[in-house]
mmCIF file of C-alpha atoms in Angstrom:
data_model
loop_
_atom_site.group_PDB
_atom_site.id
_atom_site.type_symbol
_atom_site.label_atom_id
_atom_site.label_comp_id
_atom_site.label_asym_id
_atom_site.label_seq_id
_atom_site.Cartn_x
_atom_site.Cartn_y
_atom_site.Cartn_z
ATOM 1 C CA UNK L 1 0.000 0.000 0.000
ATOM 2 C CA UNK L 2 2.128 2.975 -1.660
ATOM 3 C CA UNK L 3 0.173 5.665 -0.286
ATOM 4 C CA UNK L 4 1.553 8.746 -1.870
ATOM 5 C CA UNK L 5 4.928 8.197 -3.577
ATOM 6 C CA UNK L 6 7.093 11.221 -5.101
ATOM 7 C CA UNK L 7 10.208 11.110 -6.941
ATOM 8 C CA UNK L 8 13.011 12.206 -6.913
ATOM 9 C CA UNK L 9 13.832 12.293 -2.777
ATOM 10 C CA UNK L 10 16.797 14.234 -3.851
ATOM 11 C CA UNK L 11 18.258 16.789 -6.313
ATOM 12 C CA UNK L 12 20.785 19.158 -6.998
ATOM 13 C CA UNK L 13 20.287 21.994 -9.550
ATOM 14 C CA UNK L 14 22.065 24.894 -11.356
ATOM 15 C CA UNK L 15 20.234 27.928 -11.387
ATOM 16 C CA UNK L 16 18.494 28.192 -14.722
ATOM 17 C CA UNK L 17 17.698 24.256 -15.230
ATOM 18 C CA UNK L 18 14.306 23.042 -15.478
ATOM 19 C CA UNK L 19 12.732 19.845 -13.957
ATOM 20 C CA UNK L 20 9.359 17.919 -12.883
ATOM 21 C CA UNK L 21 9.054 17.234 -9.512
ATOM 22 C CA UNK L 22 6.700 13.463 -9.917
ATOM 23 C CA UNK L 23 3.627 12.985 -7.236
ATOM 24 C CA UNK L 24 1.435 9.583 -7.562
ATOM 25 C CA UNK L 25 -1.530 8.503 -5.264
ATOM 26 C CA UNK L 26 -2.735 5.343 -5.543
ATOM 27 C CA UNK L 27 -5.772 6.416 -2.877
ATOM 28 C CA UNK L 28 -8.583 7.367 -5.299
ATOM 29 C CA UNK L 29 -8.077 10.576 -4.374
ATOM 30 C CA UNK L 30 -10.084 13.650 -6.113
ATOM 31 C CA UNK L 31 -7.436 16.269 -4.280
ATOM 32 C CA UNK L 32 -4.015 17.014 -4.886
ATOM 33 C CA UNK L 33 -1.285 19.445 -3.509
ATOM 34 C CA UNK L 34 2.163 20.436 -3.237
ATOM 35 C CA UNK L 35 3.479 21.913 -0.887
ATOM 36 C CA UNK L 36 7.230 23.483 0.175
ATOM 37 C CA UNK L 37 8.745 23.649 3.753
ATOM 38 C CA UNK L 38 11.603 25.392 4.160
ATOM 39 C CA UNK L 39 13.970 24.917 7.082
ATOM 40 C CA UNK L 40 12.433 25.657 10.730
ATOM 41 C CA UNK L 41 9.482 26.620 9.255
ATOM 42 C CA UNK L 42 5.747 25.793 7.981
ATOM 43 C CA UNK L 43 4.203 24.443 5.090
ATOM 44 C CA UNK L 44 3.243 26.428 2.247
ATOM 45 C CA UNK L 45 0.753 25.557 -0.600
ATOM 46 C CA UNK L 46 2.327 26.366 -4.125
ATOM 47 C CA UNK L 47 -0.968 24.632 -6.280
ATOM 48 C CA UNK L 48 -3.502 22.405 -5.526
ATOM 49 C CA UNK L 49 -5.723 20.485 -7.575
ATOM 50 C CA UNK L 50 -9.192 19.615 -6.303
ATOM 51 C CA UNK L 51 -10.352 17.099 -8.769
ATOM 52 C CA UNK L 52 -8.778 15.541 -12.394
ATOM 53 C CA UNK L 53 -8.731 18.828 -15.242
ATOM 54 C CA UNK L 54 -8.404 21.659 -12.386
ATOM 55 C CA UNK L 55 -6.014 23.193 -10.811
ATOM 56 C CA UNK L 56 -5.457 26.011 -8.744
ATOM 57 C CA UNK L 57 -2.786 28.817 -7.289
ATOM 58 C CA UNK L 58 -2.056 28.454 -3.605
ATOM 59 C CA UNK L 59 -0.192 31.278 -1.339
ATOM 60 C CA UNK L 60 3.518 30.735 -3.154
ATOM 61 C CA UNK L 61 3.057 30.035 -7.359
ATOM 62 C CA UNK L 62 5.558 31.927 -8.927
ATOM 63 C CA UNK L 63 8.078 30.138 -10.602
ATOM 64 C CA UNK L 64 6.348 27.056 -11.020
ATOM 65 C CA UNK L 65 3.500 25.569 -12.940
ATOM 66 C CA UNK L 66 1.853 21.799 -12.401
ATOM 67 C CA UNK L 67 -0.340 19.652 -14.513
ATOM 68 C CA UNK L 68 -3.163 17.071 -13.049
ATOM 69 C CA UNK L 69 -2.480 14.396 -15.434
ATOM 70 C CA UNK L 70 -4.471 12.014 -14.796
ATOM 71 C CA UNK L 71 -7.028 11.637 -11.105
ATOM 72 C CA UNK L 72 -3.672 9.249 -10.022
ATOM 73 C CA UNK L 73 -0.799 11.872 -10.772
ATOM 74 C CA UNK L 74 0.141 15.486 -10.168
ATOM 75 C CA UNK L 75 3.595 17.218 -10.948
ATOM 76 C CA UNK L 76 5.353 20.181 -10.629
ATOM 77 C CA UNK L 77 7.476 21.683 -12.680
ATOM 78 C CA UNK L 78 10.505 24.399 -12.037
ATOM 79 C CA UNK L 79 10.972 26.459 -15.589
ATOM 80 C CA UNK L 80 14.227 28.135 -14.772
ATOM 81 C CA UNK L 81 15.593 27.403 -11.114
ATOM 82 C CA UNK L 82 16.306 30.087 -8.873
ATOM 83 C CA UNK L 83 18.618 29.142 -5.333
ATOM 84 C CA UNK L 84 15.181 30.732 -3.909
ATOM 85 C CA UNK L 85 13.940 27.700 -4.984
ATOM 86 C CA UNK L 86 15.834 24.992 -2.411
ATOM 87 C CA UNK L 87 13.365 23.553 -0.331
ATOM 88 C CA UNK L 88 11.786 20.400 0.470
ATOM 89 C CA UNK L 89 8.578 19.971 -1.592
ATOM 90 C CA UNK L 90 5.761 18.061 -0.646
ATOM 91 C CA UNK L 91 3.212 16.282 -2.369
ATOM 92 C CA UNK L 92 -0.018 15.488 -0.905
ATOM 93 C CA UNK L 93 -3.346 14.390 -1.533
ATOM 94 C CA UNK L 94 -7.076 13.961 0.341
ATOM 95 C CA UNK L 95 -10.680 13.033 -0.239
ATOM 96 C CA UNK L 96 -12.023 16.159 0.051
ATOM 97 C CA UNK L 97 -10.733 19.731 2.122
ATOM 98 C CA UNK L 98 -11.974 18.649 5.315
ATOM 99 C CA UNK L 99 -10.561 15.029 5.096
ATOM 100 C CA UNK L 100 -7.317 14.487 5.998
ATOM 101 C CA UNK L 101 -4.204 15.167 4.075
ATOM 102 C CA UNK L 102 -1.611 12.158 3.087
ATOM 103 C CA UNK L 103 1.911 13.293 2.643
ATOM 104 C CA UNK L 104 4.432 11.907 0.345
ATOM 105 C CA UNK L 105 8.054 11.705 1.510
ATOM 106 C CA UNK L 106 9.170 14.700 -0.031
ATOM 107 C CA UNK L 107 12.213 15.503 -2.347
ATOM 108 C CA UNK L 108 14.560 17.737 -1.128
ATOM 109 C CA UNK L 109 15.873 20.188 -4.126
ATOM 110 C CA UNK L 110 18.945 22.119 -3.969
ATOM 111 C CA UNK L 111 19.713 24.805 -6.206
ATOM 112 C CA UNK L 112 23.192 26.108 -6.767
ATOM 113 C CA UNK F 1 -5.254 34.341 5.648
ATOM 114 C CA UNK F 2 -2.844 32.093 8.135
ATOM 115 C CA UNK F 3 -3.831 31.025 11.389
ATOM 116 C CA UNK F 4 -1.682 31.601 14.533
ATOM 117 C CA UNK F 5 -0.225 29.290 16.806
ATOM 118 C CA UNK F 6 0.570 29.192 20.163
ATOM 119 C CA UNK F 7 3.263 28.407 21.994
ATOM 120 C CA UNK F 8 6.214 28.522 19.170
ATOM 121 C CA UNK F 9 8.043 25.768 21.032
ATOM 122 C CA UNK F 10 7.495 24.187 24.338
ATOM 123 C CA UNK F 11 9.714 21.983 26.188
ATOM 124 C CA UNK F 12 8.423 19.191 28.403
ATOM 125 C CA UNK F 13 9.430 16.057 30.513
ATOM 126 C CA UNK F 14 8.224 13.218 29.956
ATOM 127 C CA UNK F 15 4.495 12.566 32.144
ATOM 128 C CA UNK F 16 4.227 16.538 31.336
ATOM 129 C CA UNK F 17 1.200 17.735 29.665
ATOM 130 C CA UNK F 18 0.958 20.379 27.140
ATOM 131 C CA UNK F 19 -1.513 22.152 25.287
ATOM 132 C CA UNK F 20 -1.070 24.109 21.969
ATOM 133 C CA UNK F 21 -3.335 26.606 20.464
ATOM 134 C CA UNK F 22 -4.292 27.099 16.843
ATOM 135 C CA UNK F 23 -6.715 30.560 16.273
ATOM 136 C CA UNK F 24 -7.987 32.066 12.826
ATOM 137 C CA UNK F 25 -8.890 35.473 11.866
ATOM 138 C CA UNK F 26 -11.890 33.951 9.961
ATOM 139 C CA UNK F 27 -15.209 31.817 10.669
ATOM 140 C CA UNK F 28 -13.317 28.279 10.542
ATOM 141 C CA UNK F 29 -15.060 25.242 8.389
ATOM 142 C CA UNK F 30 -12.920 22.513 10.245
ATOM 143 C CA UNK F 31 -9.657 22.256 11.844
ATOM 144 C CA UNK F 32 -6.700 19.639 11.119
ATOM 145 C CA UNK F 33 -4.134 18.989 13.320
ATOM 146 C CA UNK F 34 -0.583 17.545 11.804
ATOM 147 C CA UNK F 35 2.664 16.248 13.547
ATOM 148 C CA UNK F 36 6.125 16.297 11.789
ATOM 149 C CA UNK F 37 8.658 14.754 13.053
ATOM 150 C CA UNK F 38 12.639 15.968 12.015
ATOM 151 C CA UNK F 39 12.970 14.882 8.681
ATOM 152 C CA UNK F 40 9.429 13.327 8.131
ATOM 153 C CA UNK F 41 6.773 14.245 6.327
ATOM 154 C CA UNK F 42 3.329 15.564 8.506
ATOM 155 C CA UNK F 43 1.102 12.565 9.943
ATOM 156 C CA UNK F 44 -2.489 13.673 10.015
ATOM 157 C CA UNK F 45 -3.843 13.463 13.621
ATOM 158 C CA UNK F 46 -7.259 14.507 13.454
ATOM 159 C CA UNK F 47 -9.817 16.625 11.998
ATOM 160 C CA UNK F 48 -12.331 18.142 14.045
ATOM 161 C CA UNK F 49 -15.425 20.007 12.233
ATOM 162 C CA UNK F 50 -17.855 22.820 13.446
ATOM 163 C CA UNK F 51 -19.952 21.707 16.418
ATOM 164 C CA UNK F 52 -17.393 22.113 19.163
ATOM 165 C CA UNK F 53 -16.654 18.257 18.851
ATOM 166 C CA UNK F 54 -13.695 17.040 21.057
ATOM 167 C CA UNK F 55 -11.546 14.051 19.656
ATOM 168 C CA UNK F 56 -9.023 11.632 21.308
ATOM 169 C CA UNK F 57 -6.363 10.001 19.724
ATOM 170 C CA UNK F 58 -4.516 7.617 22.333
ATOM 171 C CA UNK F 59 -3.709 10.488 25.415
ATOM 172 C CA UNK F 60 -3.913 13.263 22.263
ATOM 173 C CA UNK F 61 -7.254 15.051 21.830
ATOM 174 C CA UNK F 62 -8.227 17.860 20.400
ATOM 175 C CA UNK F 63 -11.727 20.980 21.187
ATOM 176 C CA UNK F 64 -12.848 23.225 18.725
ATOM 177 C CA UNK F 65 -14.931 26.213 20.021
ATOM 178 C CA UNK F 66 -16.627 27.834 16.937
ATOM 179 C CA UNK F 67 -17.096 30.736 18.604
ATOM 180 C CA UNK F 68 -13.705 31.343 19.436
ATOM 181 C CA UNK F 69 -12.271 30.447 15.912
ATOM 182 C CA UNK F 70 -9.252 28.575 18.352
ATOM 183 C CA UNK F 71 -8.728 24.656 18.231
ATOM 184 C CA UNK F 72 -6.828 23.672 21.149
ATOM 185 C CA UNK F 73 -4.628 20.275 21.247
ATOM 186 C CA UNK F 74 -4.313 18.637 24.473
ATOM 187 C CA UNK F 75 -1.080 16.120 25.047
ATOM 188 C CA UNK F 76 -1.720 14.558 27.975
ATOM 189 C CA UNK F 77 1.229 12.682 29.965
ATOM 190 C CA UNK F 78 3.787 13.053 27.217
ATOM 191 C CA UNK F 79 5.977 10.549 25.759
ATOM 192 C CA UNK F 80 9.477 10.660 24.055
ATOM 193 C CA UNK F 81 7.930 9.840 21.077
ATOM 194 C CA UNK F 82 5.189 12.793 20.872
ATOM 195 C CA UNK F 83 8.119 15.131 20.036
ATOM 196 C CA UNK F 84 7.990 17.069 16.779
ATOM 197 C CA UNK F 85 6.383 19.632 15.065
ATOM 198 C CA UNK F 86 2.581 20.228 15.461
ATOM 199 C CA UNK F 87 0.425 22.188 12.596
ATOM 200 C CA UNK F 88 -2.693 22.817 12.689
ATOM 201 C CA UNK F 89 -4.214 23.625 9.400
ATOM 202 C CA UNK F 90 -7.987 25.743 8.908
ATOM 203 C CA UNK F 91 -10.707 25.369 6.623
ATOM 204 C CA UNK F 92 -12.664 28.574 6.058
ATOM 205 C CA UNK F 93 -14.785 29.666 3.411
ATOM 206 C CA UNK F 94 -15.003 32.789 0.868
ATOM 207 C CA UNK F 95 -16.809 33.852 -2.384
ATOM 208 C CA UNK F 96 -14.243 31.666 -4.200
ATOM 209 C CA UNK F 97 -14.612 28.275 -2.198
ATOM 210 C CA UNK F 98 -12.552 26.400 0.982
ATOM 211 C CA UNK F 99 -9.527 27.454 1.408
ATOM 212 C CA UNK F 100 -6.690 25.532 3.906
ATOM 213 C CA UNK F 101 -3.930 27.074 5.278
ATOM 214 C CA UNK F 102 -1.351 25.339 7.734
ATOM 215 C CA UNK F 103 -0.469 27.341 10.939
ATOM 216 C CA UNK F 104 3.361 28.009 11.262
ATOM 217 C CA UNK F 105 3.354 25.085 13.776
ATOM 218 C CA UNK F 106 4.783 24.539 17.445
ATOM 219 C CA UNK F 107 7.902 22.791 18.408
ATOM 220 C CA UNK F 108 7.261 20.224 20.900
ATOM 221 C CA UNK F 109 10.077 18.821 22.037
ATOM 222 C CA UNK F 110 9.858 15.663 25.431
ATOM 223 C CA UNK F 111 12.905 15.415 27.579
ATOM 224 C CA UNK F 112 13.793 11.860 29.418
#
């Protein structure tokens, strides 16, 4: 029972490269999100997707954009890398907004 | 608009009890409540909806007072292992839908 499964857990960056962060649920899940945490402190919503064909800006979008794929896969993509950029991302995804949130591992991206 | 929490970090020995406070600015849908643990990604701990329910989780339960906008989580007799970071995330409403937000969190950290 996967649960929520990103990939990569790790990667380094130059600043300027582009890449797709990967986020699968194998939950049935209508509701998607990513997330980043930087060190020592919260979580912040970059885009969320509340259902297959929709997605939506959270609090931090700039710089990235996502596509909903499919109702099993979300990802995230970094156009041009900035160093503001180095964080750990999160994926995560629910049944609904009031039902609880399932968290990936994360991939921690560094950008030099 | 992102709620507050309160403490920022407590320390405790262990058999201590805490509690840690999570208030909103807005009417509040539900209330989630999250613990990270270094390194981890957040483990849901409970959701609590509009009603003023109160919810238990082994010695971890959790009030919501509507009227208030606050959620309050209750550690009772803590353990090593309850150390971590706690979020509490909100569910309002406005003329565009829900909206969550995650608190900044509180450090919680049990001493042998």
């Amino acid at each position: 029972n996967a649960g929520v499964t990103q990939t990569p857990k790790f990667q380094v960056l130059k600043t300027g490269q582009s890449m797709t962060l990967q986020c699968a649920q194998d939950m049935n899940h209508n509701s998607m999100y990513w997330y980043r945490q930087d060190p020592g402190m919260g979580l912040r919503l970059i885009y969320y997707s509340a259902s297959e064909g929709t997605t939506d800006k959270g609090e931090v979008p700039n710089g990235y954009n996502v596509s909903r794929l499919n109702k099993r896969e979300f990802s995230l993509r970094l156009e041009s890398a900035a160093p503001s950029q180095t964080s750990v991302y999160f994926c995560a995804s629910s049944g609904g907004e009031s039902q609880p949130q399932h968290f990936g591992d994360g991939t921690r991206l560094s950008i030099l | 608009q992102q709620p507050v929490q309160s403490p920022q970090a407590v320390i405790l020995r262990e058999g201590e009890d805490a509690v840690i406070n999570c208030s909103s600015s807005k009417a509040l849908y539900s209330v989630h409540w999250y613990r990270q643990k270094h390194g981890e990604a957040p483990v849901f701990l409970m959701i609590l909806l509009k009603g003023g329910e109160q919810k238990g989780h082994e010695k971890i339960s959790a009030s919501f007072n509507e009227k208030k906008q606050q959620s309050s989580l209750y550690l009772t007799a803590s353990q090593l292992s309850y150390s971590g970071t706690y979020f509490c995330g909100t569910v309002t409403w406005d003329n565009y839908g829900q909206n969550f937000v995650f608190g900044p969190g509180t450090r919680l950290s049990v001493l042998p």
